[in-house]
CSV table of C-alpha atoms and ligand atoms in Angstrom, one decimal:
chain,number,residue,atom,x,y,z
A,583,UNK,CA,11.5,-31.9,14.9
A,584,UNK,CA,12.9,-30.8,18.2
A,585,UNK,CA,10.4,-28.1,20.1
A,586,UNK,CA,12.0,-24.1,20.5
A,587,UNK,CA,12.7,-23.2,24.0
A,588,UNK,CA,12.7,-19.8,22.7
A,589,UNK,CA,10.6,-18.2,25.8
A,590,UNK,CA,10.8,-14.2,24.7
A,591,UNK,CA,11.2,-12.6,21.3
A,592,UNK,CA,12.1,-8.9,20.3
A,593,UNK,CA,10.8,-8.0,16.8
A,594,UNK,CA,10.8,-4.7,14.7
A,595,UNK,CA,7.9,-3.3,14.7
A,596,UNK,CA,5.2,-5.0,12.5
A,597,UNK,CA,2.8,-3.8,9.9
A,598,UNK,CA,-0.6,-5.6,9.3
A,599,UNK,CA,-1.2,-5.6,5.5
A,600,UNK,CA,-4.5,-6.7,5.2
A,601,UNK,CA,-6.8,-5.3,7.2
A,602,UNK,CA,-11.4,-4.4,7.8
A,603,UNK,CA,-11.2,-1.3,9.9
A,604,UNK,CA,-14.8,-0.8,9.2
A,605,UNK,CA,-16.4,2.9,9.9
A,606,UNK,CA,-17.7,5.4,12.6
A,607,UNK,CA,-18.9,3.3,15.8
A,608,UNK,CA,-16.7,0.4,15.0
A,609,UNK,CA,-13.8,2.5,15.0
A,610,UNK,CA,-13.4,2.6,18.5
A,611,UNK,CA,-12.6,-1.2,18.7
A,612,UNK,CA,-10.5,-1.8,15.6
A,613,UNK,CA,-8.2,0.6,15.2
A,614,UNK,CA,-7.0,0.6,19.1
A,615,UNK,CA,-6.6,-2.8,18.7
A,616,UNK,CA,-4.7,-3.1,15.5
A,617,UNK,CA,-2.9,0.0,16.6
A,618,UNK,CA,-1.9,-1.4,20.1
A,619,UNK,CA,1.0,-3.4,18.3
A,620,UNK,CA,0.9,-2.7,14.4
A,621,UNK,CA,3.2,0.8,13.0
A,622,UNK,CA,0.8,0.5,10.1
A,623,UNK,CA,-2.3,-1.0,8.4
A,624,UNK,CA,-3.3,-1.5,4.6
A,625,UNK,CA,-6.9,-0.4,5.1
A,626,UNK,CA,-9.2,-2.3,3.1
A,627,UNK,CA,-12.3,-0.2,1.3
A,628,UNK,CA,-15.4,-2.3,0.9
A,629,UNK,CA,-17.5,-0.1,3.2
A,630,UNK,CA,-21.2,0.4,2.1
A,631,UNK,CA,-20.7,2.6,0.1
A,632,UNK,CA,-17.0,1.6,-1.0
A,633,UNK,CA,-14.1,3.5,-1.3
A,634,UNK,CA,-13.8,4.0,-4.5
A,635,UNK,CA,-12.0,8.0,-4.4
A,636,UNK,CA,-9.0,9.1,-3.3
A,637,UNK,CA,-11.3,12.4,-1.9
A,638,UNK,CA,-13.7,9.3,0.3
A,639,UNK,CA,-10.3,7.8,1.1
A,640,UNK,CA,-8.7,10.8,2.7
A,641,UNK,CA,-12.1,11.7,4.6
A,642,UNK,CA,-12.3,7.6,5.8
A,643,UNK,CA,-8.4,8.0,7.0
A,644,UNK,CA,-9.6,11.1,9.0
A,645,UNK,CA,-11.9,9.3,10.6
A,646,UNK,CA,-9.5,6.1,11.6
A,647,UNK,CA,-6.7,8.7,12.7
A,648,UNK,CA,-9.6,10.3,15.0
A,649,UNK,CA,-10.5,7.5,16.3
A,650,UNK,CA,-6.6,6.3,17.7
A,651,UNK,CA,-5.8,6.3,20.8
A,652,UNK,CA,-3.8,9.8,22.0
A,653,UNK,CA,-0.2,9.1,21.7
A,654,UNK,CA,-0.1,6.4,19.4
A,655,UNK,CA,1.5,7.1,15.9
A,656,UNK,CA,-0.7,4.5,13.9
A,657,UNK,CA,-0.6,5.0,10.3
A,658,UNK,CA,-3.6,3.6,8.0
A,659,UNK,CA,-2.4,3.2,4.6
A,660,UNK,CA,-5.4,3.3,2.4
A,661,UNK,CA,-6.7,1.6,-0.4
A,662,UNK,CA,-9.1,2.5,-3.3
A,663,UNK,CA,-12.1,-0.1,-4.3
A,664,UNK,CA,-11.5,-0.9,-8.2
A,665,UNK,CA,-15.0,-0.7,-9.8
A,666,UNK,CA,-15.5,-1.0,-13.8
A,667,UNK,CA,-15.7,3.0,-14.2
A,668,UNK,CA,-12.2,3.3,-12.0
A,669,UNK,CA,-11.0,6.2,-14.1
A,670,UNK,CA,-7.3,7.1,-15.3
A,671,UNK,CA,-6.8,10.5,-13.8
A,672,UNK,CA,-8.4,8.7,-10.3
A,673,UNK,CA,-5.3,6.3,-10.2
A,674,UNK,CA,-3.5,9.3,-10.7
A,675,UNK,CA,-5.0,11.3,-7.8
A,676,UNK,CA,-4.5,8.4,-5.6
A,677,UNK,CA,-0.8,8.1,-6.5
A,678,UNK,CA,-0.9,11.7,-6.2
A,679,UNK,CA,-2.1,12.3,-2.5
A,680,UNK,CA,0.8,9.7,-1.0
A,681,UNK,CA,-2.1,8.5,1.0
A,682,UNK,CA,-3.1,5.9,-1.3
A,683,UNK,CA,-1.3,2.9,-1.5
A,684,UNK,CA,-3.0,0.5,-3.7
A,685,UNK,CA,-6.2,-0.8,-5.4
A,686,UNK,CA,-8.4,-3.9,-4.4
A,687,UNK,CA,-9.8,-5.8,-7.1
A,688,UNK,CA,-13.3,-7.6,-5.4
A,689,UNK,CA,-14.2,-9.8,-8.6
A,690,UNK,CA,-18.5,-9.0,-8.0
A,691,UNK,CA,-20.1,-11.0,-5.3
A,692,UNK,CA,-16.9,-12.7,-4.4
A,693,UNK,CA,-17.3,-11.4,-0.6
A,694,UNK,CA,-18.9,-9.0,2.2
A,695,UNK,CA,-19.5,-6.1,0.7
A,696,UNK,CA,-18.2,-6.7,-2.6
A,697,UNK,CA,-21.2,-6.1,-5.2
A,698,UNK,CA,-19.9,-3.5,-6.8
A,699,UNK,CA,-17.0,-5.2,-7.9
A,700,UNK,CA,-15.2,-5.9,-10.8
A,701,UNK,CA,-17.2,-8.0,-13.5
A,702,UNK,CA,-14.5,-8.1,-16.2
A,703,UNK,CA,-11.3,-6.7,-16.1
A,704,UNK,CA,-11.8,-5.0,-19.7
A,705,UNK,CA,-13.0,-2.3,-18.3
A,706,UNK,CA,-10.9,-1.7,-15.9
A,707,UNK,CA,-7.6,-1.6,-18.6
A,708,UNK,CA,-6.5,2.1,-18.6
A,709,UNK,CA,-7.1,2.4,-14.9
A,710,UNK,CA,-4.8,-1.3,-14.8
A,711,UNK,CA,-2.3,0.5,-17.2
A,712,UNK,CA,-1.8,3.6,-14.8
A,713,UNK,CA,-1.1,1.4,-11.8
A,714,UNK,CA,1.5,-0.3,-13.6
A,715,UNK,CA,2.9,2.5,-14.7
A,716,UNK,CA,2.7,4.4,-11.0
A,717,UNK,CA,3.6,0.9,-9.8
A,718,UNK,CA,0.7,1.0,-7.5
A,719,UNK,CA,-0.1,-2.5,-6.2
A,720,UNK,CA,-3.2,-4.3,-6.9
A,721,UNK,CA,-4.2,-6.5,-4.3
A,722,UNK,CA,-6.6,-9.4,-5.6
A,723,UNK,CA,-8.7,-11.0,-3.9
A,724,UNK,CA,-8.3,-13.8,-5.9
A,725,UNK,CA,-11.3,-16.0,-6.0
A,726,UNK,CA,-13.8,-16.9,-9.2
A,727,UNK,CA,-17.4,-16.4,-8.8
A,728,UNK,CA,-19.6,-18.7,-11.1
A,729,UNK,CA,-21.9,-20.3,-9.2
A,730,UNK,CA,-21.1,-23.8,-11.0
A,731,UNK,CA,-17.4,-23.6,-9.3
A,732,UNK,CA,-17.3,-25.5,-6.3
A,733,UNK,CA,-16.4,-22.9,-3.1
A,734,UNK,CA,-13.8,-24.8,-2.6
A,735,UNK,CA,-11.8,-24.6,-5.9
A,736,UNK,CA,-12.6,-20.8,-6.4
A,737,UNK,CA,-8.7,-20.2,-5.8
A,738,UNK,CA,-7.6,-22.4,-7.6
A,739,UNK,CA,-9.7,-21.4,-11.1
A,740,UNK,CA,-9.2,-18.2,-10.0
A,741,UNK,CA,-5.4,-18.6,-11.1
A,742,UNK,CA,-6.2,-19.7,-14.5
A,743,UNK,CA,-8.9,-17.7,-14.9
A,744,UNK,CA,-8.0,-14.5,-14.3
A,745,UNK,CA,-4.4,-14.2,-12.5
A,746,UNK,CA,-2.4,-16.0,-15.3
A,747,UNK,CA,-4.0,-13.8,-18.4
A,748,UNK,CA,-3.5,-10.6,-16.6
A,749,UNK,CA,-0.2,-10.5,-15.3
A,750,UNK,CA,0.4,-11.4,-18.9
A,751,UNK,CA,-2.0,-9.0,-20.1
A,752,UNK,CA,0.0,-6.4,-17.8
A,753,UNK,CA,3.4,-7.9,-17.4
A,754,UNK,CA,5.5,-4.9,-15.1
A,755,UNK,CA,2.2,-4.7,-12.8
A,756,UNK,CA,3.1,-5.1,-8.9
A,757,UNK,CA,0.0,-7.8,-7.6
A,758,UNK,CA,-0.3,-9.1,-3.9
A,759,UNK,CA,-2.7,-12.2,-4.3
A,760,UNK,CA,-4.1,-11.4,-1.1
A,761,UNK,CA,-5.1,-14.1,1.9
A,762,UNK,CA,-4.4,-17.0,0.3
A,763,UNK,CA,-5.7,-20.6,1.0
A,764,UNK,CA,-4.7,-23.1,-1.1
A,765,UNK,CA,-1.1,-25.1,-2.2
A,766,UNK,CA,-2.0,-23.8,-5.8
A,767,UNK,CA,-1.7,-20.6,-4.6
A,768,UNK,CA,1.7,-21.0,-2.9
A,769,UNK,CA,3.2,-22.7,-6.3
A,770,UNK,CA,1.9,-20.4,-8.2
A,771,UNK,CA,3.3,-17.0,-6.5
A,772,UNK,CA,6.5,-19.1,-5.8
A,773,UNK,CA,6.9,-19.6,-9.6
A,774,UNK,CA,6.0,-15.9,-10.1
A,775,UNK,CA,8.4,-12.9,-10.9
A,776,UNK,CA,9.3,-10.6,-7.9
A,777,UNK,CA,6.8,-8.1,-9.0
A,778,UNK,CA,3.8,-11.1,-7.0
A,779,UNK,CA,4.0,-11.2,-3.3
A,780,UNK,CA,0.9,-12.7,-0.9
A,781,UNK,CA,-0.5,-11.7,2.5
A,782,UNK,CA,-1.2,-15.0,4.3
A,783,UNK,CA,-3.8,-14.8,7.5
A,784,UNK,CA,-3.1,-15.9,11.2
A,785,UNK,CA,-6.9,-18.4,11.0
A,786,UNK,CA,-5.4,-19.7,7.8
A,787,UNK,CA,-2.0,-21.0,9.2
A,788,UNK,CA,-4.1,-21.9,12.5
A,789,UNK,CA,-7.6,-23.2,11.2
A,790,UNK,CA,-8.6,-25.9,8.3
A,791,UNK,CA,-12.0,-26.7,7.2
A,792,UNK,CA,-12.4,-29.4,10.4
A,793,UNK,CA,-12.6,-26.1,12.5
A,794,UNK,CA,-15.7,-25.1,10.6
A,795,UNK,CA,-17.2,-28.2,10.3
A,796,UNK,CA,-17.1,-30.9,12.6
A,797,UNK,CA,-19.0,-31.3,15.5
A,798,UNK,CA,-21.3,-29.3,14.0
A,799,UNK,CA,-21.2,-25.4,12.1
A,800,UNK,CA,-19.1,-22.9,13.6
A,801,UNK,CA,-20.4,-19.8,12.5
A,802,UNK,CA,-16.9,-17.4,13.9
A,803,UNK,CA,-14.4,-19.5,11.9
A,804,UNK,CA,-16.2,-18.8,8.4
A,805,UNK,CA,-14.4,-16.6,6.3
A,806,UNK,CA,-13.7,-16.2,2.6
A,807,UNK,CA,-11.7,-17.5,1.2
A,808,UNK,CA,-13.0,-20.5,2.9
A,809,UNK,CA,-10.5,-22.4,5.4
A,810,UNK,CA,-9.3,-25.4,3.3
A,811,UNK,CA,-8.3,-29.4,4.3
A,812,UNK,CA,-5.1,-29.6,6.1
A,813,UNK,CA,-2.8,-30.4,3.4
A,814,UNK,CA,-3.8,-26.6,1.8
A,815,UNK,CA,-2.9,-25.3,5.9
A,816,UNK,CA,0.3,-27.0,5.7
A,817,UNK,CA,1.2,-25.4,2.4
A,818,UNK,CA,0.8,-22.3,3.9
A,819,UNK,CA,3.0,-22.6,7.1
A,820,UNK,CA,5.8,-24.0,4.9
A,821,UNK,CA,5.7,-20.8,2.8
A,822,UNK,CA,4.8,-18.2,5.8
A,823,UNK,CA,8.0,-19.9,7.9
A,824,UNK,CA,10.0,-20.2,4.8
A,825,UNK,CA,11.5,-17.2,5.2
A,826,UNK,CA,10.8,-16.2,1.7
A,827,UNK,CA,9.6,-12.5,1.0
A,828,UNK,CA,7.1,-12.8,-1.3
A,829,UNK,CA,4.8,-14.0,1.6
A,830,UNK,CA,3.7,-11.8,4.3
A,831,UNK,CA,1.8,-10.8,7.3
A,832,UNK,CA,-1.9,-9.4,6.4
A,833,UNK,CA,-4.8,-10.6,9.1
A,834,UNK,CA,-7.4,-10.0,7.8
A,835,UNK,CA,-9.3,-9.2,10.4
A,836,UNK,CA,-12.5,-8.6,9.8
A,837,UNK,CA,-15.3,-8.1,12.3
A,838,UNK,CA,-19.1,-8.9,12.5
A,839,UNK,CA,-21.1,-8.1,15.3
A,840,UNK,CA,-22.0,-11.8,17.2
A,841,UNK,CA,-25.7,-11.8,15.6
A,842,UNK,CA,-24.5,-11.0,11.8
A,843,UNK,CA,-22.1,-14.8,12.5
A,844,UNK,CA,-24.5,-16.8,14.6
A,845,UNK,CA,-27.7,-16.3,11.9
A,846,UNK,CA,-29.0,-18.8,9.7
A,847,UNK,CA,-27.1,-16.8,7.1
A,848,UNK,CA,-23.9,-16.2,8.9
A,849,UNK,CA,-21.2,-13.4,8.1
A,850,UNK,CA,-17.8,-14.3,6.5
A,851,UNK,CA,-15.2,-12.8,8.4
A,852,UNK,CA,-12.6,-13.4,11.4
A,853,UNK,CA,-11.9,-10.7,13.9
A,854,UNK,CA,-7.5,-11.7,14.9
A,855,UNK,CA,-6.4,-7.6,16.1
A,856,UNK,CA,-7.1,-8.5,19.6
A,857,UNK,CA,-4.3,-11.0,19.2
A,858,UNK,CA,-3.1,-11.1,15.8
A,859,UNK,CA,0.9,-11.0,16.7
A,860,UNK,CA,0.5,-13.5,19.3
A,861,UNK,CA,-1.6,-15.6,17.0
A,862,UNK,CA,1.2,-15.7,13.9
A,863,UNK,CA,4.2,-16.7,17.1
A,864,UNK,CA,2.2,-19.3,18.4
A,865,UNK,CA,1.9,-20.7,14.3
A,866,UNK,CA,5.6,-19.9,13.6
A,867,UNK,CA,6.3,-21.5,17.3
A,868,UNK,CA,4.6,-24.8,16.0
A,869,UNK,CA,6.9,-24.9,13.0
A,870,UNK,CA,9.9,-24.2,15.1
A,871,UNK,CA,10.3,-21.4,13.0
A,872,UNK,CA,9.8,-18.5,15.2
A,873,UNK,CA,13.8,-17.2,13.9
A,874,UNK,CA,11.4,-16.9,10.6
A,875,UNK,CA,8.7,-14.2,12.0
A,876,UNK,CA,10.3,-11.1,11.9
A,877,UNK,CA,10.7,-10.8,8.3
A,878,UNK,CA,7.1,-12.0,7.9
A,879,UNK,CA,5.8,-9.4,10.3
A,880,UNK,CA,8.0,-6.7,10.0
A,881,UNK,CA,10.3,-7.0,7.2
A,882,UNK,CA,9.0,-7.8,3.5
A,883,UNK,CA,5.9,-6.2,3.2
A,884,UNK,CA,7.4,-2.5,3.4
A,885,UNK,CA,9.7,-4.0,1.4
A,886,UNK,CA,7.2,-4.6,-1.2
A,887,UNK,CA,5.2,-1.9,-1.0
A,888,UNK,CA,8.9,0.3,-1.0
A,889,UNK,CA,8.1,1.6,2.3
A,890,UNK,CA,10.7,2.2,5.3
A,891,UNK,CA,11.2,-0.8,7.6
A,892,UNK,CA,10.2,0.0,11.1
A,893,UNK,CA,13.0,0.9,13.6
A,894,UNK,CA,10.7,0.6,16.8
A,895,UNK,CA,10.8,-2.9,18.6
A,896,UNK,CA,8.3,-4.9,20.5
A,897,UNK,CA,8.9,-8.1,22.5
A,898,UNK,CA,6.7,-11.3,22.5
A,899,UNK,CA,6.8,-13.3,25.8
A,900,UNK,CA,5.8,-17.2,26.0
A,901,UNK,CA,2.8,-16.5,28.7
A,902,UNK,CA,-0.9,-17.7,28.3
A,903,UNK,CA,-3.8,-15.3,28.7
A,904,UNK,CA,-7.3,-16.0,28.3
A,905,UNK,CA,-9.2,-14.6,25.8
A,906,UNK,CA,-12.7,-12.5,26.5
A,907,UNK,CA,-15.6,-14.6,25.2
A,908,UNK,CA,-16.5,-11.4,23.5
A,909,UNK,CA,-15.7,-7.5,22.8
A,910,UNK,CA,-17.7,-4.6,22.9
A,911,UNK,CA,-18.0,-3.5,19.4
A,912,UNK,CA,-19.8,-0.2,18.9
A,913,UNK,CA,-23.1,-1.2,20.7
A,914,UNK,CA,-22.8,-4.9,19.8
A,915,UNK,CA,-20.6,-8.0,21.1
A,916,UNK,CA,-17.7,-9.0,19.3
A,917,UNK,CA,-16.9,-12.6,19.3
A,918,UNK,CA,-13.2,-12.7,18.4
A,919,UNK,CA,-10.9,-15.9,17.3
A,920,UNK,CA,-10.2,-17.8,19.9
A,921,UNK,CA,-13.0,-16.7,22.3
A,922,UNK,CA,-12.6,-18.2,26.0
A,923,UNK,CA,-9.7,-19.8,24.7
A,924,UNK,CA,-6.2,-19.7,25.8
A,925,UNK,CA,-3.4,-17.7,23.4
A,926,UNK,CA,0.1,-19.0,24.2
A,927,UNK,CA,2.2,-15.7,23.3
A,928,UNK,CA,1.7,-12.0,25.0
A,929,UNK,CA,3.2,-8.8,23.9
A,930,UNK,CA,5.0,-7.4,26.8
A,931,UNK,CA,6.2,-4.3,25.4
B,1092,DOR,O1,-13.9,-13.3,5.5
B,1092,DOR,C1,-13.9,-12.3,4.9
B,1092,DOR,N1,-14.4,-11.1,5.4
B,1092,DOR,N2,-13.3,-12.2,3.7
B,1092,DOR,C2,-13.3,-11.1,2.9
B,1092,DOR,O2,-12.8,-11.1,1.8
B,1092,DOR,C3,-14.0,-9.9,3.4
B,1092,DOR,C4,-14.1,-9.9,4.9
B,1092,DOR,C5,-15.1,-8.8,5.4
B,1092,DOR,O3,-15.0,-7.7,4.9
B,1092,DOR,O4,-15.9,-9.2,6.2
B,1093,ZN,ZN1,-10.1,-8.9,3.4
């Protein structure tokens, strides 16, 4: 395949649909960075304690639009935690307030934060029933929990599982099978109606399971789900570049003070908003498929979520900058991908 010489790229606007904002002192970090380059951000809620009202979402938002820098029109989208007592009428005051966007379904223990998830979607049915028939997404993060399922394969069973049975189960209900991992994954939302779309990570298209593990643990590229072999990766990039738009732009970025990764129980979570854009050109760059990023970035996920596409612009030079070993964040170092490392792309405007 012959290289690009593409050296600067002008892009709509893009939106990050998949994103850990975290709260109060964190703030200060996250949401200048994302909001440096991103019109708008699908603000995940598995803060301790979760955001499981629209009434906690709308005080969180406050918080998040507080905390952006004067003169930037950042737009957090938020999202409600789905619990097993997620109520009728609270699907309906989310829908209500036009704040709320969609609901994240954390099967319990699955991830950071995540214990008061979902156990069984049974439950869950008439608050699953008013989202499909508000057509408010549910965003899965789609991995099984039994401890006798190898980490690896949690994806994967997940589809069976649980995906499969309730998109049958609720067969009009809009699902993004969020950060996904796997080939399984990609077939599966490939052979999927156009109500099933998927956010795909920047560390996913960039990282496999050799970046964790060899040459010894690397504590800042664990995340969940965890970073597959290289034959998942390249799954991935072929959808991503593909230019289909069922697949999508959602980082998430999701940060953990350099003590919570570097422990003997180390933090899942990858913090990409110090360079996410420049992160995605330089994997769509080694596809020589950079004509492809734009509808990634910008394009299909406010078409999915029936949102305006943004008319702004921002252009993407080919320029190398070196990445701070670490952040501040609140009173703590950050220790974002690519620490110390080179990044091949820069946003120049
Ligand atoms: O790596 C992850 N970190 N995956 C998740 O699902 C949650 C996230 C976090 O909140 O730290
Ligand atoms: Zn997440």
């Amino acid at each position: 395949m012959t290289k690009s010489h593409i050296t600067q790229l002008t892009l709509a606007q893009p939106d990050d649909w998949h994103l850990h904002l975290r709260d109060n002192a964190a703030l200060k970090r996250t949401v200048s960075d994302t909001a440096r380059y991103f019109s708008r951000a699908i603000v995940m809620p598995n803060l301790r304690p979760p955001i499981t009202t629209t009434a906690l979402a709308i005080e969180y938002r406050d918080r998040i639009l507080d905390a952006c820098p004067t003169g930037n029109n950042f737009m957090p989208l938020m999202t409600l935690y789905l619990t097993d007592n997620t109520s009728e009428d609270e699907v309906q005051r989310a829908y209500d307030s036009g704040m709320v966007h969609a609901f994240k379904l954390y099967p319990a223990g699955a991830t950071t934060n995540s214990d008061a998830g979902v156990t069984d979607l049974k439950p869950c049915a008439k608050a699953l029933a008013a989202m499909q028939r508000l057509q408010l997404p549910l965003l899965v993060h789609g991995e099984v929990t039994s401890p006798e399922i190898d980490i690896f394969d949690r994806e994967k069973v997940f589809i069976d599982q649980v995906m499969r049975p309730l998109l049958l189960e609720y067969p009009t209900l809009k699902v993004i099978f969020e950060h996904i991992t796997t080939a399984d994954a990609v077939d599966f939302v490939l052979e999927s109606d156009a109500r099933i779309a998927a956010t795909i990570t920047p560390h996913h298209l960039l990282l496999n399971r050799n970046d964790l593990l060899v040459g010894g643990v690397h504590p800042h590229n664990y995340c969940l789900p965890v970073l597959k072999r290289n034959t998942h990766q390249q799954a991935l990039i072929k959808a991503a570049t593909s230019g289909n738009s069922k697949f999508f732009l959602g980082t998430d970025s999701a940060p953990h003070a350099q003590h919570l990764k570097e422990n003997a129980c180390g933090c899942a979570g990858i913090y990409s908003s110090h360079a996410a854009l420049e992160l995605y050109a330089e994997a769509f760059e080694a596809a020589n498929a950079l004509d492809k990023l734009e509808g990634f970035a910008s394009h299909f996920g406010a078409d999915f979520y029936q949102l305006p596409r943004n008319t702004s612009t921002i252009t993407l030079q080919k320029e190398s900058w070196l990445v701070p070993k670490t952040y501040p964040f609140g009173d703590q170092p950050l220790v974002p991908m690519r620490s110390g490392e080179m990044i091949k792309w820069k946003v120049i405007s």
